[in-house]
Amino acid sequence: MTAAMLLLLGGCVKKSEYDALQIENQTLQTRVDETNHLLVQSQADLSTLQVQMQQFASVQAQLEKTQLELTQSQTEFKALKSQFDQFRTQRRSAMVGKKFPMLNLEDGKVLRDAEITAVSAEDLSIRHADGVVKVALAKTTPDLRWEACYDPLEALEKSRENLLVQAREMQARQAREQASPPQTPAPAAAMPARNVVEVLRTQLASQRQALNTEYQALASKNPAALRGGEWNSAQPEASPLLNTLSGSRAVLGISRLQSHRNSILATLQQLRELDPAAR
């Protein structure tokens, strides 16, 4: 009876429809299997990502800790540097006034009755029996370098700073010279001849004094460049040094001397027109 019923029921469904249902069922099962596989893979990826996030959080925390330690170290370093700078300044100040019956420098020079008058990062100023001298710390003695906390890098940096300051001053001075060159004396024909001569003589003396002053200032800044050049302080406009350096730009500031000389020559020309014997 049961078998008969199954045969009867089976006869109610076409075989082609049954096969289509079977194929659809297999397709759905395949999709379910693929989805399950993707789910498992996603769960594995999520676990890996969670581990990486934990590692990232750990690294970030370590980085923040290291940054905090670095900030603390920088603060401590600044405090120590400030203390050392103060200590170094006190050491150098304490050296001022120190006396030596005989001071032997490393370059072989011997200073008698030496007394330190100033100390900087680069050099010492020393007054001695024969005058005053400035000596680079690098050429003094090991004891003096130690006492002054000599640091070649500090000395080099200070030297660079000084050179930059000097360069700016020279540029500013040149700009002022170009903006307002010395004025050539105006003709004084309207004045009585005797008064004109006296005025021109006074003017000549003032101009020569100004030229000598300019030369001394330039020589103090450029001793090496002007060494060996002959200078006539009585008649500075006739000094061979000006003729030698005429037109040269190798010595900054020489144009100022030449401008003064030109003014003097113009005054002399006017003076000789009124008094041929004038010099």
Tab-separated table of C-alpha atoms in Angstrom:
chain	number	residue	atom	x	y	z
A	1	MET	CA	0.000	0.000	0.000
A	2	THR	CA	2.793	2.388	0.920
A	3	ALA	CA	4.776	1.526	-2.166
A	4	ALA	CA	1.728	2.124	-4.230
A	5	MET	CA	1.290	5.557	-2.707
A	6	LEU	CA	4.924	6.532	-3.425
A	7	LEU	CA	4.555	5.412	-7.002
A	8	LEU	CA	1.396	7.411	-7.249
A	9	LEU	CA	2.993	10.514	-5.679
A	10	GLY	CA	6.062	10.200	-7.844
A	11	GLY	CA	3.894	10.108	-10.838
A	12	CYS	CA	2.537	13.546	-9.909
A	13	VAL	CA	5.987	15.357	-10.459
A	14	LYS	CA	7.599	15.510	-13.843
A	15	LYS	CA	11.169	14.216	-14.010
A	16	SER	CA	12.440	17.383	-15.724
A	17	GLU	CA	11.124	19.572	-12.939
A	18	TYR	CA	12.636	17.272	-10.368
A	19	ASP	CA	16.048	17.483	-12.071
A	20	ALA	CA	15.818	21.301	-12.201
A	21	LEU	CA	15.044	21.374	-8.509
A	22	GLN	CA	17.990	19.147	-7.824
A	23	ILE	CA	20.342	21.450	-9.801
A	24	GLU	CA	19.006	24.546	-8.046
A	25	ASN	CA	19.438	22.827	-4.714
A	26	GLN	CA	23.040	21.948	-5.532
A	27	THR	CA	23.701	25.565	-6.659
A	28	LEU	CA	22.267	26.940	-3.436
A	29	GLN	CA	24.311	24.473	-1.405
A	30	THR	CA	27.462	25.563	-3.264
A	31	ARG	CA	26.703	29.204	-2.490
A	32	VAL	CA	26.128	28.357	1.167
A	33	ASP	CA	29.461	26.544	1.280
A	34	GLU	CA	31.257	29.503	-0.369
A	35	THR	CA	29.600	31.958	2.015
A	36	ASN	CA	30.633	29.829	4.982
A	37	HIS	CA	34.210	29.762	3.643
A	38	LEU	CA	34.215	33.552	3.199
A	39	LEU	CA	32.822	33.968	6.701
A	40	VAL	CA	35.556	31.792	8.153
A	41	GLN	CA	38.204	33.747	6.191
A	42	SER	CA	36.725	37.078	7.298
A	43	GLN	CA	36.744	35.925	10.902
A	44	ALA	CA	40.431	34.976	10.508
A	45	ASP	CA	41.214	38.360	8.909
A	46	LEU	CA	39.345	40.131	11.694
A	47	SER	CA	41.353	38.274	14.302
A	48	THR	CA	44.585	39.241	12.514
A	49	LEU	CA	43.447	42.865	12.301
A	50	GLN	CA	42.577	42.888	15.995
A	51	VAL	CA	46.069	41.606	16.800
A	52	GLN	CA	47.597	44.295	14.564
A	53	MET	CA	45.474	46.965	16.231
A	54	GLN	CA	46.692	45.789	19.610
A	55	GLN	CA	50.275	45.911	18.357
A	56	PHE	CA	49.684	49.398	16.904
A	57	ALA	CA	48.229	50.583	20.226
A	58	SER	CA	51.290	49.166	22.000
A	59	VAL	CA	53.684	50.873	19.569
A	60	GLN	CA	51.771	54.160	19.856
A	61	ALA	CA	51.930	53.998	23.639
A	62	GLN	CA	55.689	53.299	23.447
A	63	LEU	CA	56.118	56.221	21.043
A	64	GLU	CA	54.260	58.583	23.367
A	65	LYS	CA	56.398	57.388	26.250
A	66	THR	CA	59.568	57.927	24.209
A	67	GLN	CA	58.427	61.418	23.175
A	68	LEU	CA	57.752	62.282	26.797
A	69	GLU	CA	61.185	61.013	27.781
A	70	LEU	CA	62.732	63.034	24.925
A	71	THR	CA	60.949	66.200	26.072
A	72	GLN	CA	62.136	65.615	29.614
A	73	SER	CA	65.690	65.000	28.369
A	74	GLN	CA	65.622	68.202	26.308
A	75	THR	CA	64.411	70.162	29.318
A	76	GLU	CA	67.153	68.660	31.469
A	77	PHE	CA	69.734	69.357	28.754
A	78	LYS	CA	68.682	73.008	28.521
A	79	ALA	CA	68.915	73.342	32.288
A	80	LEU	CA	72.362	71.723	32.335
A	81	LYS	CA	73.538	73.889	29.427
A	82	SER	CA	72.330	77.009	31.220
A	83	GLN	CA	74.195	75.941	34.347
A	84	PHE	CA	77.329	75.208	32.328
A	85	ASP	CA	77.137	78.555	30.511
A	86	GLN	CA	76.854	80.313	33.854
A	87	PHE	CA	79.742	78.269	35.239
A	88	ARG	CA	81.878	79.028	32.142
A	89	THR	CA	81.108	82.743	32.386
A	90	GLN	CA	82.118	82.758	36.043
A	91	ARG	CA	85.339	80.916	35.242
A	92	ARG	CA	86.272	83.395	32.533
A	93	SER	CA	85.364	86.385	34.687
A	94	ALA	CA	87.548	85.001	37.466
A	95	MET	CA	90.519	84.909	35.066
A	96	VAL	CA	90.413	88.690	34.549
A	97	GLY	CA	93.133	90.290	36.643
A	98	LYS	CA	95.198	87.128	36.913
A	99	LYS	CA	98.924	87.957	36.724
A	100	PHE	CA	101.970	86.036	35.523
A	101	PRO	CA	105.593	87.122	36.066
A	102	MET	CA	106.406	85.207	32.868
A	103	LEU	CA	103.805	83.789	30.498
A	104	ASN	CA	105.124	81.339	27.885
A	105	LEU	CA	102.794	80.962	24.924
A	106	GLU	CA	102.720	77.914	22.666
A	107	ASP	CA	104.030	79.878	19.678
A	108	GLY	CA	107.234	80.614	21.588
A	109	LYS	CA	106.409	84.157	22.687
A	110	VAL	CA	107.197	85.108	26.249
A	111	LEU	CA	105.211	87.892	27.938
A	112	ARG	CA	106.745	89.539	30.991
A	113	ASP	CA	104.590	90.927	33.808
A	114	ALA	CA	101.473	89.662	32.024
A	115	GLU	CA	97.962	90.380	33.270
A	116	ILE	CA	94.741	89.084	31.731
A	117	THR	CA	92.367	91.968	31.034
A	118	ALA	CA	89.578	90.220	29.115
A	119	VAL	CA	88.489	86.689	28.174
A	120	SER	CA	86.204	85.621	25.332
A	121	ALA	CA	85.343	82.361	23.622
A	122	GLU	CA	88.096	83.017	21.073
A	123	ASP	CA	90.944	84.853	22.758
A	124	LEU	CA	92.560	86.529	25.751
A	125	SER	CA	93.460	90.204	26.043
A	126	ILE	CA	96.729	90.527	27.926
A	127	ARG	CA	98.576	93.592	29.179
A	128	HIS	CA	102.304	92.988	29.580
A	129	ALA	CA	105.604	94.822	29.988
A	130	ASP	CA	105.810	95.693	26.281
A	131	GLY	CA	102.213	96.695	25.660
A	132	VAL	CA	98.855	95.038	25.065
A	133	VAL	CA	98.185	91.964	22.968
A	134	LYS	CA	95.230	89.773	22.052
A	135	VAL	CA	96.094	86.068	21.892
A	136	ALA	CA	93.885	83.310	20.471
A	137	LEU	CA	93.043	80.793	23.187
A	138	ALA	CA	94.167	78.031	20.852
A	139	LYS	CA	97.698	79.501	21.009
A	140	THR	CA	97.918	80.113	24.758
A	141	THR	CA	98.601	77.186	27.098
A	142	PRO	CA	96.711	74.004	28.048
A	143	ASP	CA	96.142	75.355	31.570
A	144	LEU	CA	94.643	78.614	30.299
A	145	ARG	CA	92.448	76.773	27.799
A	146	TRP	CA	91.202	74.474	30.535
A	147	GLU	CA	90.588	77.380	32.885
A	148	ALA	CA	88.668	79.284	30.200
A	149	CYS	CA	86.623	76.176	29.239
A	150	TYR	CA	87.925	76.543	25.697
A	151	ASP	CA	85.768	74.876	23.050
A	152	PRO	CA	87.000	75.032	19.417
A	153	LEU	CA	83.432	74.705	18.111
A	154	GLU	CA	82.254	77.596	20.284
A	155	ALA	CA	85.218	79.693	19.152
A	156	LEU	CA	84.460	78.918	15.495
A	157	GLU	CA	80.798	79.836	15.908
A	158	LYS	CA	81.683	83.119	17.653
A	159	SER	CA	84.178	83.899	14.895
A	160	ARG	CA	81.486	83.362	12.263
A	161	GLU	CA	79.079	85.592	14.166
A	162	ASN	CA	81.708	88.342	14.426
A	163	LEU	CA	82.467	88.112	10.708
A	164	LEU	CA	78.772	88.434	9.875
A	165	VAL	CA	78.459	91.483	12.141
A	166	GLN	CA	81.530	93.086	10.555
A	167	ALA	CA	80.217	92.340	7.067
A	168	ARG	CA	76.872	93.972	7.884
A	169	GLU	CA	78.623	97.022	9.356
A	170	MET	CA	80.829	97.389	6.284
A	171	GLN	CA	77.844	97.043	3.963
A	172	ALA	CA	75.945	99.679	5.926
A	173	ARG	CA	78.977	101.961	5.859
A	174	GLN	CA	79.426	101.534	2.122
A	175	ALA	CA	75.741	102.306	1.621
A	176	ARG	CA	76.131	105.497	3.648
A	177	GLU	CA	79.241	106.442	1.669
A	178	GLN	CA	77.453	105.962	-1.635
A	179	ALA	CA	74.409	107.885	-0.413
A	180	SER	CA	76.371	110.878	0.945
A	181	PRO	CA	79.920	111.158	-0.476
A	182	PRO	CA	82.204	113.921	0.854
A	183	GLN	CA	81.206	117.246	-0.659
A	184	THR	CA	83.651	119.102	-2.896
A	185	PRO	CA	84.211	122.604	-1.509
A	186	ALA	CA	82.166	125.252	-3.245
A	187	PRO	CA	83.933	128.157	-4.976
A	188	ALA	CA	84.545	131.109	-2.684
A	189	ALA	CA	85.316	133.831	-5.228
A	190	ALA	CA	82.798	136.225	-3.714
A	191	MET	CA	84.826	136.510	-0.482
A	192	PRO	CA	87.864	138.797	-0.082
A	193	ALA	CA	91.048	137.040	-1.195
A	194	ARG	CA	92.697	137.124	2.242
A	195	ASN	CA	89.627	135.693	3.964
A	196	VAL	CA	89.238	133.036	1.274
A	197	VAL	CA	92.834	131.860	1.765
A	198	GLU	CA	92.367	131.557	5.528
A	199	VAL	CA	89.087	129.697	5.089
A	200	LEU	CA	90.650	127.338	2.581
A	201	ARG	CA	93.679	126.710	4.826
A	202	THR	CA	91.383	125.898	7.742
A	203	GLN	CA	89.298	123.699	5.493
A	204	LEU	CA	92.411	121.936	4.189
A	205	ALA	CA	93.640	121.192	7.702
A	206	SER	CA	90.235	119.807	8.661
A	207	GLN	CA	90.088	117.646	5.539
A	208	ARG	CA	93.574	116.244	6.151
A	209	GLN	CA	92.672	115.457	9.735
A	210	ALA	CA	89.515	113.669	8.551
A	211	LEU	CA	91.538	111.652	6.018
A	212	ASN	CA	94.065	110.638	8.681
A	213	THR	CA	91.219	109.603	10.989
A	214	GLU	CA	89.618	107.499	8.247
A	215	TYR	CA	92.955	105.860	7.491
A	216	GLN	CA	93.555	104.963	11.154
A	217	ALA	CA	90.064	103.443	11.399
A	218	LEU	CA	90.575	101.428	8.217
A	219	ALA	CA	94.057	100.300	9.249
A	220	SER	CA	92.745	98.997	12.575
A	221	LYS	CA	90.161	96.857	10.748
A	222	ASN	CA	92.423	95.741	7.891
A	223	PRO	CA	95.975	95.682	9.275
A	224	ALA	CA	97.129	92.911	6.959
A	225	ALA	CA	95.804	94.579	3.801
A	226	LEU	CA	97.464	97.944	4.545
A	227	ARG	CA	100.683	96.585	6.015
A	228	GLY	CA	103.769	97.987	4.296
A	229	GLY	CA	101.926	100.879	2.663
A	230	GLU	CA	103.584	104.234	3.236
A	231	TRP	CA	101.391	106.892	4.807
A	232	ASN	CA	102.229	110.609	5.001
A	233	SER	CA	100.171	112.047	7.852
A	234	ALA	CA	101.348	115.622	7.104
A	235	GLN	CA	100.112	115.434	3.512
A	236	PRO	CA	97.974	112.306	3.509
A	237	GLU	CA	96.553	113.022	0.055
A	238	ALA	CA	100.064	112.443	-1.356
A	239	SER	CA	100.591	109.115	0.423
A	240	PRO	CA	101.914	106.400	-1.950
A	241	LEU	CA	99.404	104.016	-0.398
A	242	LEU	CA	96.496	105.821	-2.074
A	243	ASN	CA	98.223	105.712	-5.449
A	244	THR	CA	99.014	102.020	-5.032
A	245	LEU	CA	95.437	101.129	-4.129
A	246	SER	CA	93.840	103.614	-6.513
A	247	GLY	CA	90.846	101.993	-8.144
A	248	SER	CA	91.278	98.813	-6.119
A	249	ARG	CA	88.313	97.211	-4.432
A	250	ALA	CA	90.418	94.644	-2.597
A	251	VAL	CA	90.303	96.750	0.580
A	252	LEU	CA	86.794	97.631	1.652
A	253	GLY	CA	86.602	101.279	2.650
A	254	ILE	CA	89.478	102.502	0.457
A	255	SER	CA	86.970	104.428	-1.672
A	256	ARG	CA	86.249	106.591	1.381
A	257	LEU	CA	89.925	107.529	1.626
A	258	GLN	CA	90.046	108.331	-2.065
A	259	SER	CA	86.941	110.531	-1.777
A	260	HIS	CA	88.604	112.493	1.036
A	261	ARG	CA	91.753	112.794	-1.046
A	262	ASN	CA	89.778	114.177	-4.001
A	263	SER	CA	88.186	116.789	-1.742
A	264	ILE	CA	91.637	117.791	-0.459
A	265	LEU	CA	92.999	118.068	-3.999
A	266	ALA	CA	90.058	120.292	-4.953
A	267	THR	CA	90.735	122.542	-1.965
A	268	LEU	CA	94.443	122.683	-2.816
A	269	GLN	CA	93.591	123.660	-6.379
A	270	GLN	CA	91.463	126.570	-5.172
A	271	LEU	CA	94.097	127.578	-2.641
A	272	ARG	CA	96.898	127.568	-5.230
A	273	GLU	CA	94.872	129.734	-7.543
A	274	LEU	CA	94.850	132.371	-4.808
A	275	ASP	CA	98.267	131.559	-3.310
A	276	PRO	CA	100.653	129.717	-5.691
A	277	ALA	CA	102.987	128.894	-2.792
A	278	ALA	CA	100.295	127.074	-0.854
A	279	ARG	CA	100.845	123.411	0.023
